[in-house]
Amino acid sequence: MESFRNDGCLSDEGLHALIAGQLDELGRLEAAEHLAYCDKCTDRYTALLTADALSDPPRSVRRTVMGTIWVRLMQ
C-alpha cells in the first residue's frame, strides 16, 4: 500500500488506512506530520472523518427534533 501519491500528498488509501488504524507507528507519524502543514490533505481527512456525522439523522430522531424546533418557532 502506498500512503503517499507522487505529488507528496496522502493517497486515498493512506487516508483510509490512517482512519482505520491500519498504519504502523512510522506511517502514523509521517501522516500526522504531513497533515500538520498540508491544508488540502487536512480538508480531505476531515471530510472523511465527518462524513457519517453530517448525514441525515435517523427518522426516529427527526420527528422529535422537528417538533421541538416548531414549538420554539411558535413561541
JSON list of C-alpha atoms in Angstrom, two decimals:
[
{"chain": "A", "resi": 1, "resn": "MET", "atom": "CA", "xyz": [0.00, 0.00, 0.00]},
{"chain": "A", "resi": 2, "resn": "GLU", "atom": "CA", "xyz": [1.26, 3.45, -0.91]},
{"chain": "A", "resi": 3, "resn": "SER", "atom": "CA", "xyz": [0.33, 6.00, 1.74]},
{"chain": "A", "resi": 4, "resn": "PHE", "atom": "CA", "xyz": [1.52, 8.92, -0.40]},
{"chain": "A", "resi": 5, "resn": "ARG", "atom": "CA", "xyz": [0.94, 9.92, -4.01]},
{"chain": "A", "resi": 6, "resn": "ASN", "atom": "CA", "xyz": [3.67, 11.06, -6.40]},
{"chain": "A", "resi": 7, "resn": "ASP", "atom": "CA", "xyz": [2.85, 14.71, -5.63]},
{"chain": "A", "resi": 8, "resn": "GLY", "atom": "CA", "xyz": [3.65, 14.12, -1.93]},
{"chain": "A", "resi": 9, "resn": "CYS", "atom": "CA", "xyz": [0.06, 14.23, -0.70]},
{"chain": "A", "resi": 10, "resn": "LEU", "atom": "CA", "xyz": [-1.60, 11.40, 1.16]},
{"chain": "A", "resi": 11, "resn": "SER", "atom": "CA", "xyz": [-3.32, 8.88, -1.08]},
{"chain": "A", "resi": 12, "resn": "ASP", "atom": "CA", "xyz": [-6.97, 7.99, -0.57]},
{"chain": "A", "resi": 13, "resn": "GLU", "atom": "CA", "xyz": [-5.81, 4.55, 0.53]},
{"chain": "A", "resi": 14, "resn": "GLY", "atom": "CA", "xyz": [-3.40, 6.15, 3.01]},
{"chain": "A", "resi": 15, "resn": "LEU", "atom": "CA", "xyz": [-6.11, 8.35, 4.49]},
{"chain": "A", "resi": 16, "resn": "HIS", "atom": "CA", "xyz": [-8.48, 5.40, 4.88]},
{"chain": "A", "resi": 17, "resn": "ALA", "atom": "CA", "xyz": [-5.70, 3.33, 6.48]},
{"chain": "A", "resi": 18, "resn": "LEU", "atom": "CA", "xyz": [-4.98, 6.16, 8.92]},
{"chain": "A", "resi": 19, "resn": "ILE", "atom": "CA", "xyz": [-8.63, 6.41, 9.91]},
{"chain": "A", "resi": 20, "resn": "ALA", "atom": "CA", "xyz": [-8.94, 2.63, 10.27]},
{"chain": "A", "resi": 21, "resn": "GLY", "atom": "CA", "xyz": [-5.81, 2.46, 12.44]},
{"chain": "A", "resi": 22, "resn": "GLN", "atom": "CA", "xyz": [-4.01, 0.25, 9.94]},
{"chain": "A", "resi": 23, "resn": "LEU", "atom": "CA", "xyz": [-0.77, 2.26, 9.72]},
{"chain": "A", "resi": 24, "resn": "ASP", "atom": "CA", "xyz": [2.27, 1.34, 11.75]},
{"chain": "A", "resi": 25, "resn": "GLU", "atom": "CA", "xyz": [3.86, 3.88, 14.08]},
{"chain": "A", "resi": 26, "resn": "LEU", "atom": "CA", "xyz": [6.12, 5.35, 11.40]},
{"chain": "A", "resi": 27, "resn": "GLY", "atom": "CA", "xyz": [3.21, 5.60, 8.95]},
{"chain": "A", "resi": 28, "resn": "ARG", "atom": "CA", "xyz": [1.07, 7.41, 11.53]},
{"chain": "A", "resi": 29, "resn": "LEU", "atom": "CA", "xyz": [3.89, 9.84, 12.30]},
{"chain": "A", "resi": 30, "resn": "GLU", "atom": "CA", "xyz": [4.50, 10.57, 8.61]},
{"chain": "A", "resi": 31, "resn": "ALA", "atom": "CA", "xyz": [0.79, 11.10, 8.01]},
{"chain": "A", "resi": 32, "resn": "ALA", "atom": "CA", "xyz": [0.44, 13.35, 11.08]},
{"chain": "A", "resi": 33, "resn": "GLU", "atom": "CA", "xyz": [3.45, 15.43, 10.02]},
{"chain": "A", "resi": 34, "resn": "HIS", "atom": "CA", "xyz": [2.03, 15.84, 6.52]},
{"chain": "A", "resi": 35, "resn": "LEU", "atom": "CA", "xyz": [-1.42, 16.78, 7.83]},
{"chain": "A", "resi": 36, "resn": "ALA", "atom": "CA", "xyz": [0.18, 19.44, 10.03]},
{"chain": "A", "resi": 37, "resn": "TYR", "atom": "CA", "xyz": [1.18, 21.51, 7.00]},
{"chain": "A", "resi": 38, "resn": "CYS", "atom": "CA", "xyz": [-0.96, 20.38, 4.04]},
{"chain": "A", "resi": 39, "resn": "ASP", "atom": "CA", "xyz": [-4.35, 22.10, 4.04]},
{"chain": "A", "resi": 40, "resn": "LYS", "atom": "CA", "xyz": [-5.57, 20.08, 1.06]},
{"chain": "A", "resi": 41, "resn": "CYS", "atom": "CA", "xyz": [-4.97, 16.74, 2.79]},
{"chain": "A", "resi": 42, "resn": "THR", "atom": "CA", "xyz": [-6.32, 18.06, 6.09]},
{"chain": "A", "resi": 43, "resn": "ASP", "atom": "CA", "xyz": [-9.54, 19.04, 4.31]},
{"chain": "A", "resi": 44, "resn": "ARG", "atom": "CA", "xyz": [-9.79, 15.59, 2.70]},
{"chain": "A", "resi": 45, "resn": "TYR", "atom": "CA", "xyz": [-9.07, 13.88, 6.04]},
{"chain": "A", "resi": 46, "resn": "THR", "atom": "CA", "xyz": [-11.66, 15.99, 7.87]},
{"chain": "A", "resi": 47, "resn": "ALA", "atom": "CA", "xyz": [-14.27, 15.29, 5.19]},
{"chain": "A", "resi": 48, "resn": "LEU", "atom": "CA", "xyz": [-13.73, 11.55, 5.59]},
{"chain": "A", "resi": 49, "resn": "LEU", "atom": "CA", "xyz": [-13.92, 11.75, 9.39]},
{"chain": "A", "resi": 50, "resn": "THR", "atom": "CA", "xyz": [-17.11, 13.80, 9.42]},
{"chain": "A", "resi": 51, "resn": "ALA", "atom": "CA", "xyz": [-18.95, 12.16, 6.52]},
{"chain": "A", "resi": 52, "resn": "ASP", "atom": "CA", "xyz": [-21.08, 9.96, 8.79]},
{"chain": "A", "resi": 53, "resn": "ALA", "atom": "CA", "xyz": [-21.62, 12.67, 11.39]},
{"chain": "A", "resi": 54, "resn": "LEU", "atom": "CA", "xyz": [-23.07, 15.05, 8.82]},
{"chain": "A", "resi": 55, "resn": "SER", "atom": "CA", "xyz": [-25.55, 12.61, 7.31]},
{"chain": "A", "resi": 56, "resn": "ASP", "atom": "CA", "xyz": [-29.29, 12.89, 7.90]},
{"chain": "A", "resi": 57, "resn": "PRO", "atom": "CA", "xyz": [-30.44, 11.91, 11.38]},
{"chain": "A", "resi": 58, "resn": "PRO", "atom": "CA", "xyz": [-32.46, 8.71, 11.76]},
{"chain": "A", "resi": 59, "resn": "ARG", "atom": "CA", "xyz": [-36.22, 9.10, 11.27]},
{"chain": "A", "resi": 60, "resn": "SER", "atom": "CA", "xyz": [-36.84, 8.35, 14.96]},
{"chain": "A", "resi": 61, "resn": "VAL", "atom": "CA", "xyz": [-34.85, 11.44, 15.94]},
{"chain": "A", "resi": 62, "resn": "ARG", "atom": "CA", "xyz": [-36.04, 13.65, 13.10]},
{"chain": "A", "resi": 63, "resn": "ARG", "atom": "CA", "xyz": [-39.66, 13.84, 14.32]},
{"chain": "A", "resi": 64, "resn": "THR", "atom": "CA", "xyz": [-38.62, 14.82, 17.86]},
{"chain": "A", "resi": 65, "resn": "VAL", "atom": "CA", "xyz": [-36.15, 17.44, 16.67]},
{"chain": "A", "resi": 66, "resn": "MET", "atom": "CA", "xyz": [-38.55, 18.97, 14.16]},
{"chain": "A", "resi": 67, "resn": "GLY", "atom": "CA", "xyz": [-41.29, 19.07, 16.81]},
{"chain": "A", "resi": 68, "resn": "THR", "atom": "CA", "xyz": [-39.00, 20.91, 19.21]},
{"chain": "A", "resi": 69, "resn": "ILE", "atom": "CA", "xyz": [-37.98, 23.38, 16.51]},
{"chain": "A", "resi": 70, "resn": "TRP", "atom": "CA", "xyz": [-41.62, 24.01, 15.59]},
{"chain": "A", "resi": 71, "resn": "VAL", "atom": "CA", "xyz": [-42.62, 24.65, 19.21]},
{"chain": "A", "resi": 72, "resn": "ARG", "atom": "CA", "xyz": [-39.77, 27.11, 19.71]},
{"chain": "A", "resi": 73, "resn": "LEU", "atom": "CA", "xyz": [-40.57, 28.92, 16.48]},
{"chain": "A", "resi": 74, "resn": "MET", "atom": "CA", "xyz": [-44.17, 29.41, 17.58]},
{"chain": "A", "resi": 75, "resn": "GLN", "atom": "CA", "xyz": [-43.26, 30.89, 20.97]}
]
